[in-house]
PDB file of C-alpha atoms in Angstrom:
ATOM      1  CA  THR A   1    -133.075-124.787  31.652  1.00  0.00           C
ATOM      2  CA  PRO A   2    -131.948-122.476  34.421  1.00  0.00           C
ATOM      3  CA  GLU A   3    -133.421-125.598  36.344  1.00  0.00           C
ATOM      4  CA  ARG A   4    -130.670-127.999  35.404  1.00  0.00           C
ATOM      5  CA  LEU A   5    -127.840-124.745  35.981  1.00  0.00           C
ATOM      6  CA  VAL A   6    -127.455-126.498  39.596  1.00  0.00           C
ATOM      7  CA  TYR A   7    -125.583-129.660  38.247  1.00  0.00           C
ATOM      8  CA  PHE A   8    -123.860-127.911  36.056  1.00  0.00           C
ATOM      9  CA  ARG A   9    -122.000-125.274  38.361  1.00  0.00           C
ATOM     10  CA  THR A  10    -121.536-128.486  40.440  1.00  0.00           C
ATOM     11  CA  SER A  11    -120.155-130.719  38.373  1.00  0.00           C
ATOM     12  CA  THR A  12    -117.613-128.257  37.072  1.00  0.00           C
ATOM     13  CA  GLN A  13    -116.423-126.660  39.953  1.00  0.00           C
ATOM     14  CA  PHE A  14    -115.231-130.843  41.606  1.00  0.00           C
ATOM     15  CA  ILE A  15    -114.229-131.456  38.012  1.00  0.00           C
ATOM     16  CA  ASN A  16    -112.511-128.006  37.340  1.00  0.00           C
ATOM     17  CA  ALA A  17    -111.833-128.900  33.704  1.00  0.00           C
ATOM     18  CA  ASP A  18    -110.122-126.432  31.202  1.00  0.00           C
ATOM     19  CA  ILE A  19    -111.546-127.797  28.941  1.00  0.00           C
ATOM     20  CA  ILE A  20    -114.980-128.381  28.140  1.00  0.00           C
ATOM     21  CA  LEU A  21    -116.881-129.744  24.830  1.00  0.00           C
ATOM     22  CA  VAL A  22    -120.885-129.310  25.166  1.00  0.00           C
ATOM     23  CA  ASN A  23    -123.711-130.983  23.176  1.00  0.00           C
ATOM     24  CA  GLU A  24    -127.447-130.429  22.482  1.00  0.00           C
ATOM     25  CA  MET A  25    -126.797-126.019  23.531  1.00  0.00           C
ATOM     26  CA  VAL A  26    -130.371-124.747  22.484  1.00  0.00           C
ATOM     27  CA  SER A  27    -128.665-121.107  22.023  1.00  0.00           C
ATOM     28  CA  ASP A  28    -126.642-118.608  22.290  1.00  0.00           C
ATOM     29  CA  ASP A  29    -128.244-117.449  25.831  1.00  0.00           C
ATOM     30  CA  GLY A  30    -128.488-120.903  27.038  1.00  0.00           C
ATOM     31  CA  ALA A  31    -124.248-120.980  26.480  1.00  0.00           C
ATOM     32  CA  VAL A  32    -123.619-117.356  27.962  1.00  0.00           C
ATOM     33  CA  MET A  33    -125.763-118.578  30.893  1.00  0.00           C
ATOM     34  CA  LEU A  34    -123.383-121.631  31.451  1.00  0.00           C
ATOM     35  CA  LEU A  35    -120.610-119.483  31.162  1.00  0.00           C
ATOM     36  CA  ASP A  36    -121.799-116.327  33.882  1.00  0.00           C
ATOM     37  CA  GLU A  37    -123.565-119.139  36.060  1.00  0.00           C
ATOM     38  CA  GLY A  38    -122.064-121.890  35.655  1.00  0.00           C
ATOM     39  CA  LEU A  39    -118.491-121.189  35.248  1.00  0.00           C
ATOM     40  CA  ASN A  40    -117.413-117.808  36.053  1.00  0.00           C
ATOM     41  CA  VAL A  41    -118.730-117.919  39.677  1.00  0.00           C
ATOM     42  CA  TYR A  42    -117.316-117.816  43.442  1.00  0.00           C
ATOM     43  CA  GLY A  43    -114.875-115.151  42.060  1.00  0.00           C
ATOM     44  CA  ASN A  44    -113.599-117.262  39.055  1.00  0.00           C
ATOM     45  CA  ALA A  45    -113.630-115.223  36.154  1.00  0.00           C
ATOM     46  CA  VAL A  46    -111.008-117.554  33.687  1.00  0.00           C
ATOM     47  CA  TYR A  47    -113.505-119.095  31.986  1.00  0.00           C
ATOM     48  CA  LYS A  48    -114.385-117.825  28.043  1.00  0.00           C
ATOM     49  CA  LYS A  49    -116.551-119.707  25.491  1.00  0.00           C
ATOM     50  CA  ALA A  50    -116.761-119.929  21.608  1.00  0.00           C
ATOM     51  CA  GLU A  51    -118.951-118.172  19.197  1.00  0.00           C
ATOM     52  CA  PHE A  52    -122.068-119.943  19.182  1.00  0.00           C
ATOM     53  CA  THR A  53    -123.436-121.412  16.197  1.00  0.00           C
ATOM     54  CA  ASP A  54    -126.715-122.209  15.405  1.00  0.00           C
ATOM     55  CA  GLY A  55    -127.214-125.418  12.493  1.00  0.00           C
ATOM     56  CA  PRO A  56    -129.407-128.085  11.953  1.00  0.00           C
ATOM     57  CA  ASP A  57    -131.126-129.470  15.016  1.00  0.00           C
ATOM     58  CA  SER A  58    -129.125-129.471  18.212  1.00  0.00           C
ATOM     59  CA  ASP A  59    -125.386-127.218  18.786  1.00  0.00           C
ATOM     60  CA  ASN A  60    -122.341-128.021  20.286  1.00  0.00           C
ATOM     61  CA  MET A  61    -120.059-125.442  22.826  1.00  0.00           C
ATOM     62  CA  LEU A  62    -116.972-125.409  24.140  1.00  0.00           C
ATOM     63  CA  PHE A  63    -115.815-123.661  26.800  1.00  0.00           C
ATOM     64  CA  TYR A  64    -111.753-123.151  28.142  1.00  0.00           C
ATOM     65  CA  ASP A  65    -110.174-121.426  30.720  1.00  0.00           C
ATOM     66  CA  SER A  66    -108.458-118.618  29.426  1.00  0.00           C
ATOM     67  CA  THR A  67    -105.148-118.705  31.374  1.00  0.00           C
ATOM     68  CA  LYS A  68    -103.858-121.241  30.339  1.00  0.00           C
ATOM     69  CA  VAL A  69    -105.683-122.108  26.628  1.00  0.00           C
ATOM     70  CA  THR A  70    -106.353-119.565  23.804  1.00  0.00           C
ATOM     71  CA  LEU A  71    -108.999-119.738  21.200  1.00  0.00           C
ATOM     72  CA  TYR A  72    -106.914-119.716  18.086  1.00  0.00           C
ATOM     73  CA  ALA A  73    -110.041-120.575  15.429  1.00  0.00           C
ATOM     74  CA  GLN A  74    -113.605-122.310  14.860  1.00  0.00           C
ATOM     75  CA  SER A  75    -114.763-123.737  11.950  1.00  0.00           C
ATOM     76  CA  ILE A  76    -118.242-125.965  11.341  1.00  0.00           C
ATOM     77  CA  ILE A  77    -118.263-129.555   9.192  1.00  0.00           C
ATOM     78  CA  ASN A  78    -121.301-129.965   7.566  1.00  0.00           C
ATOM     79  CA  THR A  79    -123.148-133.349   8.135  1.00  0.00           C
ATOM     80  CA  GLU A  80    -126.315-134.425   6.373  1.00  0.00           C
ATOM     81  CA  LEU A  81    -127.763-133.919   9.818  1.00  0.00           C
ATOM     82  CA  ARG A  82    -126.021-132.061  11.918  1.00  0.00           C
ATOM     83  CA  TYR A  83    -122.465-129.737  12.558  1.00  0.00           C
ATOM     84  CA  ILE A  84    -119.523-131.121  13.963  1.00  0.00           C
ATOM     85  CA  ASN A  85    -117.846-128.102  15.485  1.00  0.00           C
ATOM     86  CA  GLU A  86    -114.119-127.760  15.322  1.00  0.00           C
ATOM     87  CA  TYR A  87    -111.968-125.453  18.125  1.00  0.00           C
ATOM     88  CA  VAL A  88    -108.224-124.721  17.286  1.00  0.00           C
ATOM     89  CA  LEU A  89    -106.726-123.800  20.734  1.00  0.00           C
ATOM     90  CA  PHE A  90    -103.507-123.395  21.674  1.00  0.00           C
ATOM     91  CA  TYR A  91    -101.812-123.986  24.604  1.00  0.00           C
ATOM     92  CA  ASN A  92    -100.608-120.546  26.144  1.00  0.00           C
ATOM     93  CA  ASP A  93     -96.511-120.620  27.466  1.00  0.00           C
ATOM     94  CA  PHE A  94     -95.197-118.935  24.629  1.00  0.00           C
ATOM     95  CA  GLU A  95     -91.281-120.414  26.034  1.00  0.00           C
ATOM     96  CA  ILE A  96     -92.167-123.125  23.900  1.00  0.00           C
ATOM     97  CA  ASP A  97     -92.809-123.952  20.545  1.00  0.00           C
ATOM     98  CA  THR A  98     -96.900-123.171  20.077  1.00  0.00           C
ATOM     99  CA  ILE A  99     -98.890-126.605  20.984  1.00  0.00           C
ATOM    100  CA  PHE A 100    -102.612-126.382  19.330  1.00  0.00           C
ATOM    101  CA  PHE A 101    -104.771-128.840  20.321  1.00  0.00           C
ATOM    102  CA  TYR A 102    -107.663-129.134  17.662  1.00  0.00           C
ATOM    103  CA  MET A 103    -111.058-129.743  19.824  1.00  0.00           C
ATOM    104  CA  TYR A 104    -114.000-131.406  17.786  1.00  0.00           C
ATOM    105  CA  SER A 105    -117.568-131.656  19.124  1.00  0.00           C
ATOM    106  CA  ALA A 106    -120.254-133.783  17.657  1.00  0.00           C
ATOM    107  CA  HIS A 107    -123.605-135.414  18.887  1.00  0.00           C
ATOM    108  CA  LEU A 108    -124.544-138.208  16.078  1.00  0.00           C
ATOM    109  CA  LYS A 109    -127.487-139.784  14.870  1.00  0.00           C
ATOM    110  CA  SER A 110    -129.124-141.375  17.332  1.00  0.00           C
ATOM    111  CA  SER A 111    -131.197-145.485  17.878  1.00  0.00           C
ATOM    112  CA  THR A 112    -130.542-148.330  17.023  1.00  0.00           C
ATOM    113  CA  GLY A 113    -130.793-149.925  13.256  1.00  0.00           C
ATOM    114  CA  SER A 114    -128.610-150.439  10.274  1.00  0.00           C
ATOM    115  CA  ALA A 115    -130.033-147.692   8.819  1.00  0.00           C
ATOM    116  CA  ASN A 116    -129.566-144.756  11.712  1.00  0.00           C
ATOM    117  CA  GLU A 117    -125.752-146.700  11.724  1.00  0.00           C
ATOM    118  CA  GLN A 118    -125.401-145.789   8.435  1.00  0.00           C
ATOM    119  CA  LYS A 119    -126.565-142.296   9.470  1.00  0.00           C
ATOM    120  CA  ARG A 120    -123.632-142.410  11.828  1.00  0.00           C
ATOM    121  CA  LEU A 121    -121.600-143.147   9.419  1.00  0.00           C
ATOM    122  CA  ALA A 122    -121.742-141.087   6.592  1.00  0.00           C
ATOM    123  CA  GLU A 123    -121.126-137.931   9.585  1.00  0.00           C
ATOM    124  CA  VAL A 124    -118.306-139.693  10.683  1.00  0.00           C
ATOM    125  CA  HIS A 125    -116.893-140.057   7.053  1.00  0.00           C
ATOM    126  CA  GLU A 126    -117.202-135.853   7.412  1.00  0.00           C
ATOM    127  CA  PHE A 127    -115.663-135.572   9.495  1.00  0.00           C
ATOM    128  CA  LYS A 128    -112.777-138.080   8.938  1.00  0.00           C
ATOM    129  CA  GLN A 129    -112.351-136.068   5.518  1.00  0.00           C
ATOM    130  CA  TRP A 130    -111.943-133.091   6.996  1.00  0.00           C
ATOM    131  CA  ILE A 131    -108.851-134.146   9.718  1.00  0.00           C
ATOM    132  CA  ASP A 132    -107.287-136.617   7.317  1.00  0.00           C
ATOM    133  CA  ASN A 133    -106.668-133.195   5.579  1.00  0.00           C
ATOM    134  CA  ILE A 134    -105.198-131.727   7.691  1.00  0.00           C
ATOM    135  CA  THR A 135    -101.545-130.338   7.113  1.00  0.00           C
ATOM    136  CA  GLU A 136     -98.844-132.067  10.684  1.00  0.00           C
ATOM    137  CA  ALA A 137    -102.522-133.123  12.343  1.00  0.00           C
ATOM    138  CA  GLU A 138    -101.439-133.769  16.260  1.00  0.00           C
ATOM    139  CA  ASN A 139    -103.520-133.133  20.016  1.00  0.00           C
ATOM    140  CA  ILE A 140    -106.554-134.497  17.817  1.00  0.00           C
ATOM    141  CA  PHE A 141    -109.973-134.679  20.506  1.00  0.00           C
ATOM    142  CA  PHE A 142    -112.787-135.707  19.401  1.00  0.00           C
ATOM    143  CA  GLY A 143    -115.978-135.671  21.644  1.00  0.00           C
ATOM    144  CA  GLY A 144    -119.761-135.574  22.075  1.00  0.00           C
ATOM    145  CA  ASP A 145    -122.609-137.685  22.250  1.00  0.00           C
ATOM    146  CA  PHE A 146    -122.010-140.533  19.201  1.00  0.00           C
ATOM    147  CA  ASN A 147    -124.916-142.433  20.385  1.00  0.00           C
ATOM    148  CA  PHE A 148    -122.652-145.664  19.388  1.00  0.00           C
ATOM    149  CA  TYR A 149    -124.576-148.733  20.482  1.00  0.00           C
ATOM    150  CA  ASP A 150    -121.302-151.070  20.495  1.00  0.00           C
ATOM    151  CA  SER A 151    -117.884-150.737  19.091  1.00  0.00           C
ATOM    152  CA  SER A 152    -118.469-153.016  15.904  1.00  0.00           C
ATOM    153  CA  GLU A 153    -120.605-149.892  14.068  1.00  0.00           C
ATOM    154  CA  PRO A 154    -118.773-149.378  11.011  1.00  0.00           C
ATOM    155  CA  ALA A 155    -118.573-144.798  12.202  1.00  0.00           C
ATOM    156  CA  TYR A 156    -116.867-145.818  15.762  1.00  0.00           C
ATOM    157  CA  ASP A 157    -114.409-148.834  13.911  1.00  0.00           C
ATOM    158  CA  THR A 158    -113.853-146.284  10.383  1.00  0.00           C
ATOM    159  CA  LEU A 159    -112.732-143.864  13.827  1.00  0.00           C
ATOM    160  CA  VAL A 160    -110.162-145.946  15.160  1.00  0.00           C
ATOM    161  CA  ASN A 161    -108.676-148.010  12.050  1.00  0.00           C
ATOM    162  CA  PHE A 162    -109.234-146.251   9.200  1.00  0.00           C
ATOM    163  CA  GLY A 163    -107.944-142.734   7.422  1.00  0.00           C
ATOM    164  CA  GLU A 164    -104.639-141.049   7.677  1.00  0.00           C
ATOM    165  CA  VAL A 165    -105.403-140.171  11.286  1.00  0.00           C
ATOM    166  CA  LYS A 166    -106.454-143.232  13.168  1.00  0.00           C
ATOM    167  CA  LEU A 167    -107.959-141.948  16.562  1.00  0.00           C
ATOM    168  CA  ASN A 168    -107.345-143.635  19.770  1.00  0.00           C
ATOM    169  CA  ASP A 169    -109.927-144.648  22.102  1.00  0.00           C
ATOM    170  CA  PRO A 170    -108.793-143.950  25.548  1.00  0.00           C
ATOM    171  CA  LEU A 171    -112.173-146.212  26.598  1.00  0.00           C
ATOM    172  CA  LEU A 172    -112.609-149.760  26.294  1.00  0.00           C
ATOM    173  CA  ALA A 173    -114.197-150.699  22.990  1.00  0.00           C
ATOM    174  CA  GLY A 174    -117.125-153.127  24.054  1.00  0.00           C
ATOM    175  CA  ASN A 175    -120.428-153.461  23.951  1.00  0.00           C
ATOM    176  CA  TRP A 176    -121.313-150.080  25.714  1.00  0.00           C
ATOM    177  CA  HIS A 177    -125.444-150.310  25.713  1.00  0.00           C
ATOM    178  CA  ASP A 178    -127.547-151.062  28.931  1.00  0.00           C
ATOM    179  CA  ASN A 179    -124.164-152.685  30.138  1.00  0.00           C
ATOM    180  CA  THR A 180    -123.645-152.420  33.831  1.00  0.00           C
ATOM    181  CA  SER A 181    -119.577-153.311  32.709  1.00  0.00           C
ATOM    182  CA  TYR A 182    -119.327-150.344  31.623  1.00  0.00           C
ATOM    183  CA  SER A 183    -121.021-147.761  34.094  1.00  0.00           C
ATOM    184  CA  ASN A 184    -117.908-146.682  35.733  1.00  0.00           C
ATOM    185  CA  ILE A 185    -116.773-145.053  31.865  1.00  0.00           C
ATOM    186  CA  HIS A 186    -120.312-143.374  31.507  1.00  0.00           C
TER     187      HIS A 186
END
C-alpha cells in the first residue's frame, strides 16, 4: 500500500541490495510503485523489475540493479496453492565466463498443523523436482515466506537434505516460531 512505501524506501536505501525478492504482491501497479517510488529515487535509476505474473493467491516479484545483473529468463513453477517464481540472472562482467544466478521466490502455505505441513511439503516437492532437473545447476537462491515453524518440518528437511540439489541454510536451524533467541536472524 502507499502507506507502507516509505518503510520500503527507507529499508532499501539503507541496505542498497543488488537483488530483492518480494512476496505478497497484489498487482503489477504495486510492483511499479515500489520500483518508481521505493527504489529508483533520489537520482537513482538503476533498478528494474521482472515481469509480473498474476497467480493464485499472492504473487512474487524480483527487483534488481541492472548495472550489476541482467534478467535472462523467468519461469513459473506451478504448485497446488501458489506459484513459485524462477528468475535467472547473469552477472554483468563480460571479461569472465557468464555467471548465472537462479533466484526463486515462494510463499508457502501458512499455519500450524500436520495438514498445512504436508501442503508446504507438496510445494517444496514441486520446487525440488524443478531444480533437480536443471543441468549443471549452480548459484541457486531460494527465498520468500516459507512459513516454517521449526527445522523439523518435512519441507525444510527436504530442502536441505534430499534431492540432487541440497540447499544450504545460511541461518540457524531450530525452533524459530515465537522464539526471541532467533530475533537477530528474522
